PDB file of C-alpha atoms in Angstrom:
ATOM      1  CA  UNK A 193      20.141 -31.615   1.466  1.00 56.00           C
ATOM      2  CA  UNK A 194      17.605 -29.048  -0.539  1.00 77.00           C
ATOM      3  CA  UNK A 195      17.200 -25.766   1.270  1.00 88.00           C
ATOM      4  CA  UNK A 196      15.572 -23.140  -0.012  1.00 94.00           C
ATOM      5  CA  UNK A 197      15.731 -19.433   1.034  1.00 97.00           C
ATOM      6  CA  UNK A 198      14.072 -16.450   0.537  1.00 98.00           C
ATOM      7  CA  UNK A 199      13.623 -12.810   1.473  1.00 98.00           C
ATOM      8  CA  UNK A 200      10.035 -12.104   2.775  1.00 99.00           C
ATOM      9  CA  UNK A 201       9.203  -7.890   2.240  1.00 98.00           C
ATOM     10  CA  UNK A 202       5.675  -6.389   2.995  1.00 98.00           C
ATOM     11  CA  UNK A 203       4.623  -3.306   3.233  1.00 98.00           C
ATOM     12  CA  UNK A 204       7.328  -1.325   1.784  1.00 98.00           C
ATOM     13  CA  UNK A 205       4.502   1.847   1.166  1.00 97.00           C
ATOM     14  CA  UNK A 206       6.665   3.588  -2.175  1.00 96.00           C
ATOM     15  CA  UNK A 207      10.084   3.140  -0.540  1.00 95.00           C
ATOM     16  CA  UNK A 208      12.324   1.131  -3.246  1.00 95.00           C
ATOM     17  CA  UNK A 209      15.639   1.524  -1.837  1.00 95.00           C
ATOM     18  CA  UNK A 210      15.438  -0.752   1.286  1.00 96.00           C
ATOM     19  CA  UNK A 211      14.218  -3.574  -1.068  1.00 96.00           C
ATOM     20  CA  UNK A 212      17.679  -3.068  -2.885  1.00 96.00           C
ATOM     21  CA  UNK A 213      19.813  -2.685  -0.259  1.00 95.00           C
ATOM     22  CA  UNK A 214      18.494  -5.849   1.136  1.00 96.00           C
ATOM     23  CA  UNK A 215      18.642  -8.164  -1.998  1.00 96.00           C
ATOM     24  CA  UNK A 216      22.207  -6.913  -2.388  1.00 95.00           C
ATOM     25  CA  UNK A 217      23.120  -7.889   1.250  1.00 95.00           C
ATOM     26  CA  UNK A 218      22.164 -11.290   0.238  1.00 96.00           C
ATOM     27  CA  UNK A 219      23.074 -11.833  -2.936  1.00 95.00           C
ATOM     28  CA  UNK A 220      22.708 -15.197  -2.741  1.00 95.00           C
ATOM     29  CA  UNK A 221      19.534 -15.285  -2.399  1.00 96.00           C
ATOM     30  CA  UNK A 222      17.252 -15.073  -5.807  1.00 94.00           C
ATOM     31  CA  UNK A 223      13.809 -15.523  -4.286  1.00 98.00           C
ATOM     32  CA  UNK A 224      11.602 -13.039  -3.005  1.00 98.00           C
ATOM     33  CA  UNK A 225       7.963 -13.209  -1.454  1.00 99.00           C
ATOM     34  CA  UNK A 226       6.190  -9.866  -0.541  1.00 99.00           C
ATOM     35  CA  UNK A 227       2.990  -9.788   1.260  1.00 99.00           C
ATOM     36  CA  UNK A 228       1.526  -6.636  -0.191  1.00 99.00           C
ATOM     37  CA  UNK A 229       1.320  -2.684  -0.419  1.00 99.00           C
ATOM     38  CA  UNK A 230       4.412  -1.912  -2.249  1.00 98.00           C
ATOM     39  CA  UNK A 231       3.318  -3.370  -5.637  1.00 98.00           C
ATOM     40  CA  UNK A 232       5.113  -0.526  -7.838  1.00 97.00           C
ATOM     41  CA  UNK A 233       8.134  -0.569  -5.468  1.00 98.00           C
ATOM     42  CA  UNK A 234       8.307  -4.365  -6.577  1.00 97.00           C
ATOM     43  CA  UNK A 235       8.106  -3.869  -9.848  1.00 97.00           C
ATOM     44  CA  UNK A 236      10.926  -1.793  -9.872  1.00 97.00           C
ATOM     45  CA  UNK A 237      12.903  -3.887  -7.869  1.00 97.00           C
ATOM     46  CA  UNK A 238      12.140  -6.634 -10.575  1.00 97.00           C
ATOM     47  CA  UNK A 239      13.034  -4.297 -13.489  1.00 97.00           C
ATOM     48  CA  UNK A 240      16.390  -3.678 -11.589  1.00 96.00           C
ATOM     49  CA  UNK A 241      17.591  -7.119 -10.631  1.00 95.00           C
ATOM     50  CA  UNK A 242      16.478  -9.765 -13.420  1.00 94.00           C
ATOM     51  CA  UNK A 243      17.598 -12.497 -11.964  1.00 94.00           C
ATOM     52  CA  UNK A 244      15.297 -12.343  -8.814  1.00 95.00           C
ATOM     53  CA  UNK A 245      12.520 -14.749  -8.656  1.00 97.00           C
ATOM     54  CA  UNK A 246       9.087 -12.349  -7.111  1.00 98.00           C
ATOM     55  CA  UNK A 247       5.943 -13.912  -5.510  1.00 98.00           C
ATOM     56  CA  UNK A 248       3.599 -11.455  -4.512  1.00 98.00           C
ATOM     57  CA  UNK A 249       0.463 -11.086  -3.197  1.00 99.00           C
ATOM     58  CA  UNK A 250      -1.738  -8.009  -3.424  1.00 99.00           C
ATOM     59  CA  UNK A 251      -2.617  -5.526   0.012  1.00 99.00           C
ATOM     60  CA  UNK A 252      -5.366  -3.342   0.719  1.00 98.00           C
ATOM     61  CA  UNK A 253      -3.270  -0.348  -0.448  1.00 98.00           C
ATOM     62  CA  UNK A 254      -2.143  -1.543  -3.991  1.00 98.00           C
ATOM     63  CA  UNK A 255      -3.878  -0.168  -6.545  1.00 95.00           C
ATOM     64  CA  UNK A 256      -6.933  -1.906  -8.061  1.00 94.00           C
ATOM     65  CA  UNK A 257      -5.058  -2.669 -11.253  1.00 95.00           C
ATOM     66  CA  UNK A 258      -2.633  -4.607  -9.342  1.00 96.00           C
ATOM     67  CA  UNK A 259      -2.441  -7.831 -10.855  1.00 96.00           C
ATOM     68  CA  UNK A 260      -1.248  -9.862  -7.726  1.00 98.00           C
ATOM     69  CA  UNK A 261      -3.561 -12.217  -6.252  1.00 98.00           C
ATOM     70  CA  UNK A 262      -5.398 -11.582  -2.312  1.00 98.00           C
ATOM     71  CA  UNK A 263      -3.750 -15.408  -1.323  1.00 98.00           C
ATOM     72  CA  UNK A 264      -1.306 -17.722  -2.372  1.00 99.00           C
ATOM     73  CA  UNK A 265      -0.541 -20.819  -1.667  1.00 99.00           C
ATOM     74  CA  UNK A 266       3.122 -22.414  -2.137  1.00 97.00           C
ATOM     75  CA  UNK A 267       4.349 -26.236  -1.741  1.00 95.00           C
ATOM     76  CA  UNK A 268       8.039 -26.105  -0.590  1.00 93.00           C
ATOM     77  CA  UNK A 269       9.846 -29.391   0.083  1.00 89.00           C
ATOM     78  CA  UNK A 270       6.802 -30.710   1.095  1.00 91.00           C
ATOM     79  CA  UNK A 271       5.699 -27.620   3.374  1.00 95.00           C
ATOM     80  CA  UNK A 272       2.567 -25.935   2.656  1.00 97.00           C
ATOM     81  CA  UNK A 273       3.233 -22.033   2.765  1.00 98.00           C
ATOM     82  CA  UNK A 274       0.354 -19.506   2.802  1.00 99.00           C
ATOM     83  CA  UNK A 275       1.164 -15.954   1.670  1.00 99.00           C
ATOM     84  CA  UNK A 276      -1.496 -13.574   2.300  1.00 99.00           C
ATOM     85  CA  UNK A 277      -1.394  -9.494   2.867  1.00 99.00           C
ATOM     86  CA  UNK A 278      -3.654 -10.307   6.181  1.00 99.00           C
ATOM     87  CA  UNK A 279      -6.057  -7.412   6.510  1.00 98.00           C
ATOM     88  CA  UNK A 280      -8.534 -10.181   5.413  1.00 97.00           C
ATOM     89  CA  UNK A 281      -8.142 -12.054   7.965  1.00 98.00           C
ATOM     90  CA  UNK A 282      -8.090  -9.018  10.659  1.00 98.00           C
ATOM     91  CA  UNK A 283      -4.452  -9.540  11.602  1.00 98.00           C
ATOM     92  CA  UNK A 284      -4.075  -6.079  13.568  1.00 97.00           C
ATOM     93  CA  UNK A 285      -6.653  -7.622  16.441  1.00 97.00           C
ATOM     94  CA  UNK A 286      -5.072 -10.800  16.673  1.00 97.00           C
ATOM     95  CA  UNK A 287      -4.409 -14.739  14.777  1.00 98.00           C
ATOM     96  CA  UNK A 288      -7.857 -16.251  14.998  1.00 98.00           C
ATOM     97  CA  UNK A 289      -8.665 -15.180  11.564  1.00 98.00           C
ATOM     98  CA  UNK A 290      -5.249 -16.898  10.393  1.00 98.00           C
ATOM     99  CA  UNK A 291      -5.594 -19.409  12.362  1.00 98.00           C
ATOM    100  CA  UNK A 292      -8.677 -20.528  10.906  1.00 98.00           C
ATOM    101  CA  UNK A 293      -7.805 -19.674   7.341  1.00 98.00           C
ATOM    102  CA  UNK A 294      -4.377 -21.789   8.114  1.00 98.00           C
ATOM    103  CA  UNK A 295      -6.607 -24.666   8.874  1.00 98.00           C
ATOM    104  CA  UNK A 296      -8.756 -24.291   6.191  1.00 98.00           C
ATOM    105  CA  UNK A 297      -5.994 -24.344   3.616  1.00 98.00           C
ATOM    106  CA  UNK A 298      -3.719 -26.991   5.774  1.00 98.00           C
ATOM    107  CA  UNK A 299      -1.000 -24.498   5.752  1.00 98.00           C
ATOM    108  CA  UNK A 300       2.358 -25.148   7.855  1.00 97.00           C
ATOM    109  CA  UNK A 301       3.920 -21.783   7.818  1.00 98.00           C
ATOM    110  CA  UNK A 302       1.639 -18.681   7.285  1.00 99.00           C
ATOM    111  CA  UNK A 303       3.525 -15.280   6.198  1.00 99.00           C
ATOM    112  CA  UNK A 304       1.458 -12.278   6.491  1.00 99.00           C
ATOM    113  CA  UNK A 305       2.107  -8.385   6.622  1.00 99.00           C
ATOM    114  CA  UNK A 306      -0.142  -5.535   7.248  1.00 98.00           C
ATOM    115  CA  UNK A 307       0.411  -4.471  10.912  1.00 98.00           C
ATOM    116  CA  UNK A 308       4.037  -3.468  10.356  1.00 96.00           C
ATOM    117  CA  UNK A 309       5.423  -5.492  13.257  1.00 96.00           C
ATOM    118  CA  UNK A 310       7.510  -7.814  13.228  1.00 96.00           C
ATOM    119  CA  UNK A 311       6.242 -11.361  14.450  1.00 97.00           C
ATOM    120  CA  UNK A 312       7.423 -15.016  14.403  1.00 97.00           C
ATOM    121  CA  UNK A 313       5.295 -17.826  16.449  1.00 97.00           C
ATOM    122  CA  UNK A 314       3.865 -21.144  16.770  1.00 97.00           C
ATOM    123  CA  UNK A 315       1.060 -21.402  17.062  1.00 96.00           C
ATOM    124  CA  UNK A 316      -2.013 -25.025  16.254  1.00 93.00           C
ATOM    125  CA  UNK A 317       0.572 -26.611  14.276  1.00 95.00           C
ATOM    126  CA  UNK A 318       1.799 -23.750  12.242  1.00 97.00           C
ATOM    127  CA  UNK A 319       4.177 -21.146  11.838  1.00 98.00           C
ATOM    128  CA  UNK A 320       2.858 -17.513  11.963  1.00 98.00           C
ATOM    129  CA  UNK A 321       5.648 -14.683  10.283  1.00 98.00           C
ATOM    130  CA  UNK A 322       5.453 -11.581   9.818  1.00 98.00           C
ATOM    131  CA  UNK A 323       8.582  -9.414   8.438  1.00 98.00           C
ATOM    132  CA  UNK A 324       7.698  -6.613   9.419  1.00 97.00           C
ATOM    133  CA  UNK A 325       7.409  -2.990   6.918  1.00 97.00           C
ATOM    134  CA  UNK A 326      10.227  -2.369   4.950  1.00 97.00           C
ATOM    135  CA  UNK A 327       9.298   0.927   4.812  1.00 95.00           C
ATOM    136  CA  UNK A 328      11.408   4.556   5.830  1.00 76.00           C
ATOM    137  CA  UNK A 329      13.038   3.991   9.666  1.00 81.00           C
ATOM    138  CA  UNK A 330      11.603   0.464  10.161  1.00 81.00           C
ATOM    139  CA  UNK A 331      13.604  -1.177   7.344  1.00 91.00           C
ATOM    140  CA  UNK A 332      12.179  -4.931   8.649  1.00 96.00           C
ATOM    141  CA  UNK A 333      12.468  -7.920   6.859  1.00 98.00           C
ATOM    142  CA  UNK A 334      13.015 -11.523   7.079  1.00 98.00           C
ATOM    143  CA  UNK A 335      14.858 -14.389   5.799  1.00 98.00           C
ATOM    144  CA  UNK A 336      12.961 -17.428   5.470  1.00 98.00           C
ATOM    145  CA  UNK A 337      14.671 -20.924   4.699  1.00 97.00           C
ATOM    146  CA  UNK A 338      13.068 -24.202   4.433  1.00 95.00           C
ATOM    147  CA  UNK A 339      14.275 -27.897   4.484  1.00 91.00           C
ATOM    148  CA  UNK A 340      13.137 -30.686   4.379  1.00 85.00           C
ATOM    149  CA  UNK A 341      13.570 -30.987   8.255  1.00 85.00           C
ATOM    150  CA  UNK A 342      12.976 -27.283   9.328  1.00 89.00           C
ATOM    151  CA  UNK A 343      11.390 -24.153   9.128  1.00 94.00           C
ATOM    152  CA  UNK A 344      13.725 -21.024  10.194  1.00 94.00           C
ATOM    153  CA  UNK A 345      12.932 -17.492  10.221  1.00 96.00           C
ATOM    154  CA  UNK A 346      15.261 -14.625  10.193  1.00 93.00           C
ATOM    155  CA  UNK A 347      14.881 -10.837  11.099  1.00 92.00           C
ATOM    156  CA  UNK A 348      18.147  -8.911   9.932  1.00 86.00           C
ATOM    157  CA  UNK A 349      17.754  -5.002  10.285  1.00 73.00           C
ATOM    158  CA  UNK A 350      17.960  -3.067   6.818  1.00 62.00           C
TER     159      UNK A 350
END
C-alpha cells in the first residue's frame, strides 16, 4: 500500500540544530513540511541535506523577502492537506478561524503552527495538527503519515 511520511517543523525561531537532529533520527524520511518562522533555519537545513524534499509556508515572523507562500494546499493519496502558519486565522484564541478556512478549502487534515503547542484533534470532519516549536527547550515536532486508509500523527521529543 502507498504511505507517505513526513516531518512537520514550525516555528523553529533561528534554532537549526533541532531540525538536524530530527531529520537524522529519521532518516528515512525525505519529506519535510514547516509551517513558518524559521525560514533561514530551513534554508540551511536544505543546503545541508540535499536529498530532503521542503514545503514551506511563510509566518508572521519571516522576513518580508521570504519567498514562501501564507497557504498551501497539498493532495496526498487522495487527502486534501492545508498547510498554513495560522496567525491568519487567529489560532492562539481558538479553531473557528480554521475551521472555517478548512471548510472553505475542503481540507481533511489542517497543519498549522504559531502558538507553540503541541495539538492533534478532530474536529467537523477534519484533522487539526499542530507540531509544536522546534525551537531551544521545546524541541516539538511531528511525524505525519498518510494512506490511503488513514491519517496518523506523531509527536516524538527532539
Amino acid at each position: 500500500a502507498n504511505k507517505m511520511r513526513f516531518l512537520v517543523f514550525s516555528d523553529s525561531h533561528g534554532c537549526t540544530a533541532p531540525l538536524l537532529s530530527a531529520c537524522q533520527s529519521h532518516p528515512d524520511i525525505r519529506h519535510v513540511l514547516f509551517l513558518g518562522d524559521g525560514y533561514d533555519d530551513i534554508a540551511a537545513l536544505q543546503a545541508a541535506l540535499l536529498d530532503v524534499q521542503i514545503i514551506g509556508v511563510k509566518g508572521n515572523c519571516d522576513p518580508s523577502s521570504c519567498p514562501l507562500p501564507p497557504l498551501r494546499l497539498l493532495e496526498i493519496e487522495n487527502i486534501r492537506l492545508m498547510l498554513t502558519h495560522g496567525h491568519q486565522y487567529g489560532v492562539k484564541f481558538g479553531l473557528e478561524g480554521l475551521k472555517k478556512a478548512a471548510g472553505d478549502f475542503h481540507a481533511r487534515v489542517v497543519l498549522f503552527g504559531h502558538t507553540h503547542v503541541p495539538m492533534d484533534t478532530y474536529q467537523n470532519g477534519a484533522y487539526f495538527f499542530n507540531p509544536g516549536s522546534i525551537a531551544q527547550n521545546n524541541k516539538n515536532y511531528g511525524v505525519l503519515e498518510i494512506t490511503q486508509k488513514a491519517v496518523l500523527f506523531g509527536q516524538p521529543k527532539g
